[in-house]
Amino acid sequence: MKVHILGCYAPYPPVNGAGPGYLLEHATAKVLLDCGSGVVSNLGQVCDLQNSDLSAVILSHLHSDHFCDLLVLRYARFMGMRAGQASPLLVLSPEQPPLERSLLPFLNTLDIRPIIHENTIDIAGIRFDFTRTKHIYPAYAVRAMVEGKTLVYTGDTAWQDNLVDFCQNADLLLAEASFLEKNKGANTAEHLSAGDAGRLAQAAHVKKLVLTHFWPADDLMAIREEARTQFSGEIILAASGLTIEV
Ligand SMILES: [Zn+2]
């Protein structure tokens, strides 16, 4: 399994950057985790946007910086369906909040199904399961497993102890590292710091840690150094265009 980093910034992208978007690829499976602003343009480099090349989209939660480009991606799917090249795109999403959830459908372009805590689903040969995280909106961490390899994506979350179990022995942990511990301030209840990401990786004995979900003004070298104080394994900073083998 590979993960293509299509975007890694929140809550808005810097110049030439993109919001959260991570394409998992294995054999014929291509599953997109989150679809922030600018992700569709980058997705076009690894997927044919108009046909059924993209297997599914999984939205960790419904903050607009994590799903806004899905509203554009469905137009590409519409054009593909009109040309007879595509079928409705499978989308897994939280059902709340209702206003944001109501924005997702467009004609019959999307086959939207709810994410259910601790449920398991097979998508094109990759097995996924989910656990609820601690965030303002209902949000989920995502675990993807195929051929003995495991990737976990934290989505957005404050620290919670059960994430350690969920991430246990993952080959790759894609973890939000939104800021340095000293800048955490009022964000304690909704996001992980770089130090938290490292602590999670160490406690869960993961093999490789990929840090992501950076604020545009973050000092990325300092973000990596802070994670390094907690985690002794390999640490990679997410960047658009990067492809990582799980
Ligand atoms: Zn976010």
XYZ file of N, CA and C and ligand atoms in Angstrom:
739
model
N 0.864 -1.199 0.000
C 0.000 0.000 0.000
C 0.890 1.236 0.000
N 0.458 2.225 -0.762
C 1.169 3.512 -0.796
C 0.223 4.597 -0.334
N 0.785 5.680 0.200
C -0.031 6.860 0.464
C 0.588 8.040 -0.288
N -0.255 8.673 -1.089
C 0.149 9.882 -1.814
C -0.363 11.091 -1.021
N 0.549 11.968 -0.630
C 0.140 13.180 0.102
C -0.303 14.229 -0.933
N -1.562 14.617 -0.864
C -2.107 15.595 -1.822
C -2.247 16.978 -1.188
N -2.239 17.046 0.120
C -2.337 18.312 0.832
C -2.200 18.042 2.314
N -1.719 19.044 3.070
C -1.403 18.786 4.479
C -1.603 19.999 5.371
N -2.318 21.018 4.884
C -2.474 22.244 5.676
C -3.900 22.450 6.163
N -4.015 23.113 7.293
C -5.302 23.508 7.850
C -5.063 24.767 8.675
N -6.055 25.579 8.938
C -7.414 25.465 8.423
C -7.591 26.098 7.053
N -6.488 26.603 6.457
C -6.540 27.083 5.068
C -5.169 26.815 4.464
N -5.082 26.665 3.160
C -3.773 26.349 2.577
C -2.959 27.608 2.293
N -1.641 27.526 2.431
C -0.790 28.637 2.021
C -0.711 28.691 0.488
N -0.034 29.696 -0.062
C 0.136 29.797 -1.515
C 0.716 28.494 -2.058
N 0.083 27.956 -3.080
C 0.500 26.702 -3.716
C 0.380 25.476 -2.806
N -0.262 25.619 -1.682
C -0.481 24.471 -0.797
C -1.901 23.950 -0.963
N -2.236 22.919 -0.203
C -3.581 22.339 -0.247
C -3.958 21.853 1.140
N -5.261 21.746 1.359
C -5.778 21.241 2.629
C -5.613 19.731 2.718
N -6.104 19.119 3.798
C -5.879 17.687 4.017
C -6.414 16.817 2.876
N -5.571 15.905 2.405
C -5.966 14.956 1.361
C -4.877 13.911 1.210
N -5.236 12.627 1.356
C -4.259 11.526 1.347
C -4.850 10.377 0.554
N -4.218 10.024 -0.552
C -4.748 8.947 -1.392
C -4.032 7.642 -1.067
N -4.800 6.649 -0.607
C -4.240 5.312 -0.379
C -4.387 4.522 -1.659
N -3.315 3.860 -2.065
C -3.351 3.074 -3.299
C -2.812 1.684 -3.031
N -3.566 0.679 -3.482
C -3.090 -0.700 -3.419
C -3.779 -1.469 -4.539
N -3.000 -2.101 -5.403
C -3.553 -2.794 -6.578
C -4.503 -1.825 -7.295
N -5.774 -2.189 -7.468
C -6.692 -1.289 -8.180
C -7.413 -0.329 -7.238
N -7.163 -0.438 -5.944
C -7.853 0.425 -4.979
C -7.202 1.802 -4.904
N -8.036 2.835 -4.957
C -7.581 4.209 -4.707
C -8.626 4.856 -3.814
N -8.263 5.069 -2.565
C -9.214 5.589 -1.581
C -8.668 6.891 -1.008
N -9.453 7.953 -1.133
C -9.029 9.272 -0.680
C -9.506 9.533 0.747
N -8.570 9.871 1.623
C -8.902 10.269 2.990
C -8.913 11.788 3.056
N -10.059 12.358 3.254
C -10.310 13.799 3.326
C -10.068 14.489 1.977
N -10.723 15.642 1.850
C -10.717 16.309 0.538
C -10.765 17.821 0.753
N -9.675 18.370 1.271
C -9.606 19.796 1.568
C -9.384 20.642 0.327
N -9.277 21.952 0.526
C -9.204 22.839 -0.636
C -7.871 22.672 -1.361
N -7.961 22.521 -2.689
C -6.781 22.295 -3.514
C -6.480 20.836 -3.759
N -7.197 19.934 -3.094
C -6.887 18.503 -3.220
C -7.274 17.958 -4.602
N -8.388 18.438 -5.168
C -8.827 17.880 -6.455
C -7.767 18.099 -7.535
N -7.183 19.288 -7.552
C -6.152 19.575 -8.550
C -4.985 18.588 -8.422
N -4.548 18.336 -7.191
C -3.440 17.391 -6.978
C -3.862 15.945 -7.221
N -5.127 15.642 -6.939
C -5.641 14.284 -7.156
C -5.579 13.913 -8.638
N -5.772 14.923 -9.485
C -5.725 14.681 -10.931
C -4.380 14.164 -11.412
N -3.352 14.312 -10.596
C -2.027 13.810 -10.985
C -1.878 12.309 -10.742
N -2.758 11.737 -9.921
C -2.634 10.306 -9.598
C -3.922 9.531 -9.879
N -4.941 10.209 -10.396
C -6.240 9.593 -10.639
C -6.860 10.199 -11.885
N -7.638 9.405 -12.601
C -8.476 9.968 -13.666
C -9.759 10.460 -12.992
N -9.955 11.768 -12.958
C -11.042 12.335 -12.152
C -12.425 12.017 -12.707
N -12.513 11.758 -14.013
C -13.843 11.592 -14.611
C -14.339 10.159 -14.651
N -13.475 9.179 -14.505
C -13.996 7.815 -14.548
C -13.995 7.213 -13.139
N -14.192 5.913 -13.043
C -14.337 5.288 -11.726
C -13.008 4.854 -11.131
N -11.913 5.476 -11.591
C -10.577 5.177 -11.103
C -10.484 5.345 -9.577
N -11.184 6.348 -9.046
C -11.190 6.598 -7.599
C -12.239 5.702 -6.949
N -11.800 4.840 -6.010
C -12.711 3.842 -5.420
C -13.686 4.467 -4.431
N -13.206 5.407 -3.609
C -14.053 5.964 -2.549
C -13.361 7.172 -1.924
N -14.167 7.955 -1.228
C -13.656 9.059 -0.404
C -14.137 8.815 1.025
N -13.228 8.950 1.974
C -13.593 8.852 3.398
C -13.351 10.212 4.035
N -14.387 10.792 4.624
C -14.267 12.090 5.287
C -14.148 11.855 6.792
N -13.047 12.291 7.376
C -12.841 12.065 8.814
C -13.848 12.843 9.641
N -14.231 14.023 9.155
C -15.250 14.841 9.818
C -15.666 15.941 8.859
N -16.680 16.703 9.246
C -17.285 17.637 8.302
C -16.941 19.102 8.588
N -15.734 19.389 9.034
C -15.244 20.760 8.959
C -14.916 21.042 7.495
N -15.265 22.256 7.037
C -15.190 22.519 5.598
C -13.775 22.385 5.050
N -12.749 22.640 5.853
C -11.389 22.502 5.320
C -11.008 21.040 5.096
N -11.843 20.102 5.521
C -11.587 18.676 5.268
C -12.486 18.093 4.169
N -13.538 18.847 3.746
C -14.407 18.245 2.723
C -14.762 19.157 1.553
N -14.315 20.454 1.603
C -14.843 21.406 0.623
C -14.584 20.988 -0.824
N -13.454 20.363 -1.128
C -13.188 20.006 -2.528
C -14.027 18.826 -3.003
N -14.670 18.106 -2.093
C -15.589 17.051 -2.544
C -16.743 17.671 -3.329
N -17.106 18.906 -2.972
C -18.202 19.575 -3.654
C -17.837 19.872 -5.113
N -16.540 19.924 -5.393
C -16.050 20.132 -6.758
C -15.792 18.780 -7.431
N -15.238 17.854 -6.674
C -14.950 16.518 -7.216
C -16.220 15.860 -7.767
N -17.368 16.106 -7.154
C -18.610 15.481 -7.629
C -18.983 15.986 -9.022
N -18.529 17.201 -9.416
C -18.783 17.672 -10.779
C -17.975 16.848 -11.787
N -16.739 16.516 -11.405
C -15.932 15.664 -12.291
C -16.607 14.304 -12.446
N -17.129 13.776 -11.329
C -17.815 12.475 -11.394
C -19.082 12.593 -12.241
N -19.778 13.715 -12.128
C -20.978 13.951 -12.927
C -20.640 13.907 -14.421
N -19.538 14.559 -14.790
C -19.157 14.582 -16.201
C -18.785 13.176 -16.670
N -18.120 12.423 -15.809
C -17.778 11.044 -16.150
C -19.011 10.173 -16.296
N -19.988 10.378 -15.427
C -21.232 9.589 -15.496
C -22.014 9.948 -16.761
N -22.013 11.219 -17.096
C -22.720 11.653 -18.299
C -22.082 11.049 -19.552
N -20.767 10.835 -19.509
C -20.051 10.232 -20.642
C -20.092 8.708 -20.596
N -20.775 8.143 -19.591
C -20.882 6.689 -19.484
C -19.621 6.021 -18.973
N -18.704 6.792 -18.356
C -17.420 6.245 -17.904
C -17.403 5.950 -16.408
N -18.408 6.401 -15.680
C -18.305 6.340 -14.215
C -19.635 5.978 -13.582
N -19.538 5.451 -12.371
C -20.711 5.176 -11.540
C -20.633 6.091 -10.312
N -21.702 6.174 -9.505
C -21.647 7.055 -8.328
C -20.452 6.739 -7.438
N -19.864 7.793 -6.889
C -18.669 7.669 -6.057
C -19.069 7.344 -4.615
N -18.492 6.279 -4.081
C -18.744 5.905 -2.687
C -18.083 6.936 -1.750
N -18.874 7.469 -0.832
C -18.366 8.424 0.163
C -18.783 7.944 1.547
N -17.818 7.815 2.436
C -18.127 7.508 3.845
C -17.954 8.790 4.636
N -18.982 9.137 5.410
C -18.971 10.425 6.099
C -19.699 10.313 7.434
N -19.275 11.119 8.422
C -20.122 11.246 9.613
C -21.489 11.812 9.206
N -22.506 11.526 9.984
C -23.841 12.015 9.648
C -24.129 13.390 10.258
N -23.233 13.847 11.135
C -23.423 15.135 11.808
C -22.229 16.038 11.523
N -22.411 17.367 11.565
C -23.664 18.081 11.818
C -24.567 18.087 10.581
N -25.876 18.226 10.775
C -26.814 18.074 9.665
C -26.638 19.106 8.563
N -26.280 20.349 8.904
C -26.139 21.368 7.850
C -25.032 20.971 6.874
N -23.844 20.653 7.402
C -22.726 20.276 6.528
C -23.050 18.987 5.769
N -23.671 18.031 6.453
C -24.004 16.763 5.794
C -24.971 16.996 4.634
N -25.863 17.972 4.786
C -26.865 18.226 3.744
C -26.239 18.836 2.485
N -25.005 19.352 2.615
C -24.349 19.978 1.466
C -23.736 18.953 0.513
N -23.554 17.714 0.961
C -22.759 16.748 0.176
C -23.432 16.255 -1.102
N -24.718 15.894 -1.107
C -25.274 15.254 -2.304
C -25.346 16.201 -3.508
N -25.161 15.646 -4.689
C -25.394 16.375 -5.940
C -25.932 15.380 -6.963
N -27.190 15.537 -7.324
C -27.873 14.581 -8.204
C -27.580 13.170 -7.666
N -27.189 12.258 -8.557
C -26.889 10.901 -8.079
C -25.391 10.599 -8.144
N -24.552 11.649 -8.024
C -23.109 11.441 -8.230
C -22.425 10.709 -7.079
N -23.004 10.796 -5.862
C -22.344 10.217 -4.687
C -23.224 9.155 -4.030
N -22.589 8.072 -3.617
C -23.246 7.020 -2.829
C -22.741 7.215 -1.393
N -23.496 8.000 -0.607
C -23.007 8.431 0.711
C -23.492 7.478 1.794
N -22.541 6.953 2.556
C -22.881 6.025 3.658
C -22.259 6.528 4.959
N -22.901 6.242 6.088
C -22.391 6.761 7.359
C -21.150 5.998 7.850
N -20.238 6.714 8.467
C -19.156 6.065 9.215
C -19.724 5.647 10.561
N -19.463 4.426 10.938
C -19.963 3.935 12.221
C -18.774 3.504 13.072
N -18.738 4.009 14.304
C -17.671 3.703 15.256
C -17.469 2.184 15.376
N -16.241 1.749 15.197
C -15.840 0.337 15.309
C -16.403 -0.561 14.220
N -17.036 0.027 13.206
C -17.492 -0.775 12.067
C -16.327 -1.073 11.129
N -16.426 -2.156 10.398
C -15.403 -2.520 9.421
C -16.027 -2.577 8.029
N -15.287 -2.071 7.041
C -15.784 -2.123 5.667
C -14.615 -2.450 4.739
N -14.887 -3.239 3.717
C -13.890 -3.564 2.705
C -14.133 -2.689 1.482
N -13.101 -1.972 1.054
C -13.223 -1.156 -0.161
C -12.131 -1.582 -1.122
N -12.533 -2.219 -2.209
C -11.605 -2.642 -3.266
C -10.399 -3.395 -2.706
N -10.631 -4.210 -1.672
C -9.564 -5.067 -1.140
C -8.844 -4.504 0.063
N -9.080 -3.228 0.402
C -8.496 -2.657 1.633
C -9.568 -2.688 2.721
N -9.156 -3.176 3.894
C -10.103 -3.270 5.010
C -9.954 -2.026 5.889
N -11.062 -1.348 6.133
C -11.052 -0.118 6.933
C -11.862 -0.315 8.202
N -11.379 0.289 9.300
C -12.254 0.454 10.457
C -12.004 1.822 11.081
N -12.854 2.191 12.029
C -12.940 3.575 12.478
C -13.100 3.640 13.984
N -12.563 4.707 14.574
C -12.872 4.956 15.975
C -13.158 6.431 16.154
N -14.111 6.723 16.996
C -14.520 8.105 17.237
C -13.394 8.839 17.957
N -13.097 10.051 17.525
C -12.073 10.851 18.200
C -12.723 12.005 18.958
N -11.864 12.813 19.584
C -12.363 13.898 20.430
C -12.149 15.219 19.691
N -13.216 15.764 19.148
C -13.122 16.974 18.329
C -14.428 17.752 18.467
N -14.477 18.959 17.930
C -15.683 19.790 18.066
C -16.862 19.114 17.366
N -16.653 18.740 16.112
C -17.654 17.984 15.359
C -17.380 16.484 15.531
N -18.376 15.634 15.331
C -18.101 14.187 15.323
C -16.993 13.876 14.316
N -15.965 13.179 14.763
C -14.797 12.916 13.921
C -14.286 11.508 14.198
N -13.584 10.951 13.198
C -13.131 9.562 13.294
C -11.680 9.443 12.862
N -10.954 8.581 13.555
C -9.670 8.116 13.055
C -9.953 6.901 12.164
N -9.088 6.710 11.165
C -9.309 5.680 10.154
C -8.119 4.723 10.165
N -8.407 3.412 10.169
C -7.340 2.406 10.078
C -7.548 1.623 8.794
N -6.486 1.511 7.998
C -6.546 0.774 6.726
C -5.578 -0.400 6.802
N -6.060 -1.596 6.444
C -5.237 -2.805 6.549
C -5.295 -3.598 5.249
N -4.128 -3.987 4.761
C -4.084 -4.856 3.587
C -2.762 -5.622 3.586
N -2.844 -6.909 3.271
C -1.661 -7.777 3.171
C -0.701 -7.593 4.354
N -1.246 -7.559 5.557
C -0.417 -7.498 6.756
C 0.141 -6.128 7.078
N -0.188 -5.115 6.288
C 0.281 -3.747 6.552
C -0.866 -2.887 7.064
N -0.536 -1.988 7.979
C -1.564 -1.146 8.589
C -1.149 0.315 8.570
N -2.086 1.151 8.120
C -1.921 2.610 8.194
C -3.036 3.155 9.073
N -2.693 4.081 9.961
C -3.721 4.771 10.748
C -3.617 6.267 10.487
N -4.762 6.881 10.237
C -4.876 8.332 10.072
C -5.691 8.854 11.249
N -5.106 9.803 11.995
C -5.807 10.266 13.188
C -6.992 11.172 12.876
N -7.016 11.798 11.671
C -7.967 12.881 11.478
C -7.661 13.969 12.497
N -8.692 14.686 12.927
C -8.513 15.737 13.929
C -8.969 15.204 15.282
N -8.156 15.421 16.286
C -8.524 14.906 17.611
C -7.675 15.529 18.705
N -8.270 15.713 19.853
C -7.473 15.963 21.053
C -6.864 14.622 21.490
N -5.929 14.699 22.408
C -5.359 13.445 22.930
C -6.451 12.619 23.597
N -6.512 11.328 23.296
C -7.336 10.421 24.101
C -6.626 9.074 24.144
N -6.652 8.464 25.321
C -5.827 7.276 25.558
C -6.174 6.118 24.627
N -7.434 5.969 24.219
C -7.789 4.802 23.404
C -7.183 4.857 21.997
N -6.648 6.020 21.605
C -5.961 6.079 20.312
C -4.709 5.205 20.311
N -4.112 5.035 21.480
C -2.902 4.204 21.563
C -3.219 2.778 21.122
N -4.328 2.241 21.582
C -4.740 0.895 21.155
C -5.049 0.858 19.669
N -5.746 1.886 19.205
C -6.171 1.907 17.795
C -4.958 1.966 16.856
N -3.904 2.625 17.290
C -2.697 2.791 16.458
C -1.668 1.689 16.690
N -1.937 0.762 17.592
C -0.949 -0.210 18.053
C -0.273 -0.944 16.891
N 1.059 -0.865 16.852
C 1.899 -1.585 15.884
C 1.635 -1.203 14.425
N 1.055 -0.027 14.199
C 0.826 0.405 12.805
C 2.168 0.541 12.078
N 2.150 0.200 10.788
C 3.356 0.387 9.981
C 3.573 1.864 9.687
N 2.463 2.585 9.539
C 2.560 4.028 9.295
C 1.436 4.736 10.049
N 1.807 5.744 10.813
C 0.825 6.585 11.507
C 0.871 7.973 10.889
N -0.250 8.363 10.291
C -0.408 9.691 9.706
C -1.140 10.527 10.752
N -0.382 11.359 11.464
C -0.937 12.013 12.655
C -0.935 13.524 12.519
N -2.010 14.123 12.948
C -2.011 15.585 12.965
C -0.997 16.072 13.996
N -0.306 17.144 13.613
C 0.680 17.788 14.500
C 0.510 19.277 14.227
N -0.577 19.821 14.766
C -1.038 21.132 14.301
C -0.172 22.294 14.781
N 0.549 22.100 15.876
C 1.326 23.203 16.445
C 2.285 22.640 17.482
N 3.147 23.521 17.969
C 4.038 23.137 19.062
C 3.266 23.158 20.370
N 3.742 22.365 21.301
C 3.088 22.273 22.619
C 2.907 23.653 23.247
N 3.899 24.513 23.103
C 3.825 25.836 23.755
C 2.730 26.710 23.140
N 2.316 26.375 21.923
C 1.275 27.179 21.256
C -0.099 26.526 21.331
N -0.205 25.503 22.134
C -1.454 24.737 22.190
C -2.630 25.607 22.652
N -2.425 26.394 23.692
C -3.438 27.312 24.177
C -4.794 26.654 24.337
N -5.807 27.266 23.733
C -7.185 26.801 23.887
C -7.487 25.599 23.004
N -6.502 25.156 22.201
C -6.755 24.048 21.269
C -6.638 22.674 21.927
N -6.387 22.625 23.213
C -6.200 21.361 23.927
C -7.352 20.394 23.694
N -8.547 20.933 23.547
C -9.734 20.087 23.472
C -10.039 19.581 22.066
N -9.223 19.950 21.066
C -9.605 19.566 19.714
C -8.483 19.064 18.803
N -7.209 19.305 19.183
C -6.115 18.948 18.262
C -4.926 18.347 19.009
N -4.093 17.638 18.245
C -2.823 17.109 18.768
C -1.698 18.080 18.458
N -0.806 18.255 19.401
C 0.443 18.986 19.137
C 1.445 18.019 18.510
N 2.578 18.575 18.075
C 3.644 17.722 17.541
C 4.135 16.754 18.619
N 4.231 17.251 19.852
C 4.658 16.382 20.958
C 3.664 15.250 21.198
N 2.365 15.574 21.121
C 1.335 14.530 21.270
C 1.477 13.459 20.181
N 1.721 13.903 18.948
C 1.844 12.955 17.831
C 3.010 11.998 18.079
N 4.134 12.554 18.550
C 5.289 11.709 18.853
C 5.013 10.756 20.005
N 4.329 11.263 21.020
C 4.002 10.438 22.199
C 3.080 9.289 21.798
N 2.127 9.584 20.934
C 1.202 8.560 20.456
C 1.956 7.487 19.667
N 2.845 7.930 18.780
C 3.611 6.978 17.959
C 4.474 6.073 18.836
N 5.097 6.663 19.855
C 5.974 5.871 20.730
C 5.164 4.869 21.555
N 4.061 5.346 22.136
C 3.252 4.479 23.005
C 2.635 3.325 22.217
N 2.337 3.575 20.933
C 1.681 2.556 20.108
C 2.691 1.704 19.326
N 3.984 1.981 19.498
C 5.042 1.205 18.825
C 4.865 1.202 17.307
N 4.551 2.357 16.736
C 4.400 2.394 15.275
C 5.779 2.440 14.626
N 5.841 2.023 13.363
C 7.143 1.946 12.701
C 7.553 3.283 12.093
N 6.573 4.007 11.540
C 6.900 5.235 10.818
C 5.826 6.270 11.141
N 6.266 7.489 11.445
C 5.338 8.568 11.795
C 5.387 9.640 10.714
N 4.240 9.953 10.129
C 4.144 11.052 9.172
C 3.329 12.158 9.838
N 3.964 13.314 9.992
C 3.296 14.456 10.632
C 2.575 15.275 9.584
N 1.357 15.755 9.923
C 0.571 16.502 8.938
C -0.355 17.482 9.637
N -1.259 18.125 8.846
C -2.251 19.075 9.372
C -1.550 20.258 10.008
N -0.661 20.886 9.198
C 0.118 22.018 9.699
C -0.651 23.315 9.528
N -0.506 24.209 10.494
C -0.983 25.581 10.277
C -0.024 26.218 9.274
N -0.499 27.137 8.399
C 0.395 27.742 7.397
C 1.627 28.428 7.987
N 1.514 28.974 9.213
C 2.654 29.694 9.799
C 3.582 28.796 10.625
N 3.292 27.499 10.695
C 4.107 26.601 11.518
C 5.564 26.562 11.062
N 6.469 26.434 12.014
C 7.883 26.172 11.737
C 8.022 24.641 11.687
N 8.113 24.086 10.483
C 8.026 22.624 10.341
C 9.241 21.907 10.924
N 10.390 22.557 10.882
C 11.567 21.914 11.501
C 11.362 21.783 13.020
N 10.776 22.828 13.616
C 10.514 22.782 15.061
C 9.432 21.736 15.375
N 8.443 21.620 14.480
C 7.397 20.598 14.650
C 8.032 19.198 14.684
N 8.944 18.966 13.730
C 9.596 17.637 13.685
C 10.466 17.405 14.922
N 11.196 18.439 15.326
C 12.069 18.297 16.505
C 11.260 17.971 17.761
N 10.100 18.613 17.890
C 9.290 18.347 19.088
C 8.769 16.907 19.074
N 8.342 16.430 17.906
C 7.899 15.026 17.818
C 9.062 14.082 18.122
N 10.252 14.488 17.676
C 11.462 13.670 17.870
C 11.798 13.480 19.346
N 11.443 14.471 20.169
C 11.734 14.336 21.610
C 10.903 13.216 22.236
N 9.847 12.770 21.544
C 8.943 11.760 22.102
C 9.043 10.410 21.400
N 9.467 10.427 20.101
C 9.400 9.210 19.272
C 10.767 8.910 18.693
N 11.200 7.667 18.848
C 12.550 7.308 18.413
C 12.599 6.721 17.005
N 11.436 6.489 16.374
C 11.422 5.894 15.036
C 11.525 6.944 13.934
N 11.261 6.496 12.693
C 11.369 7.398 11.537
C 10.236 8.427 11.547
N 10.589 9.693 11.296
C 9.593 10.770 11.240
C 9.703 11.466 9.882
N 8.555 11.631 9.222
C 8.494 12.296 7.922
C 7.509 13.455 8.031
N 7.873 14.607 7.452
C 6.939 15.729 7.362
C 6.121 15.580 6.085
N 4.796 15.600 6.201
C 3.955 15.502 5.009
C 4.228 16.698 4.099
N 4.125 16.465 2.792
C 4.266 17.533 1.789
C 3.541 17.080 0.538
N 2.844 17.988 -0.113
C 2.143 17.636 -1.344
C 3.121 17.069 -2.358
N 2.741 15.990 -3.015
C 3.585 15.371 -4.025
C 4.407 14.208 -3.483
N 4.436 14.074 -2.171
C 5.210 12.981 -1.549
C 4.410 11.674 -1.619
N 5.060 10.586 -1.996
C 4.450 9.262 -1.959
C 5.266 8.397 -1.007
N 4.572 7.740 -0.076
C 5.263 6.962 0.961
C 4.750 5.513 0.924
N 5.667 4.579 0.901
C 5.315 3.157 0.962
C 5.000 2.788 2.406
N 3.873 2.097 2.606
C 3.492 1.696 3.958
C 4.184 0.381 4.288
Zn -8.627 19.970 10.611
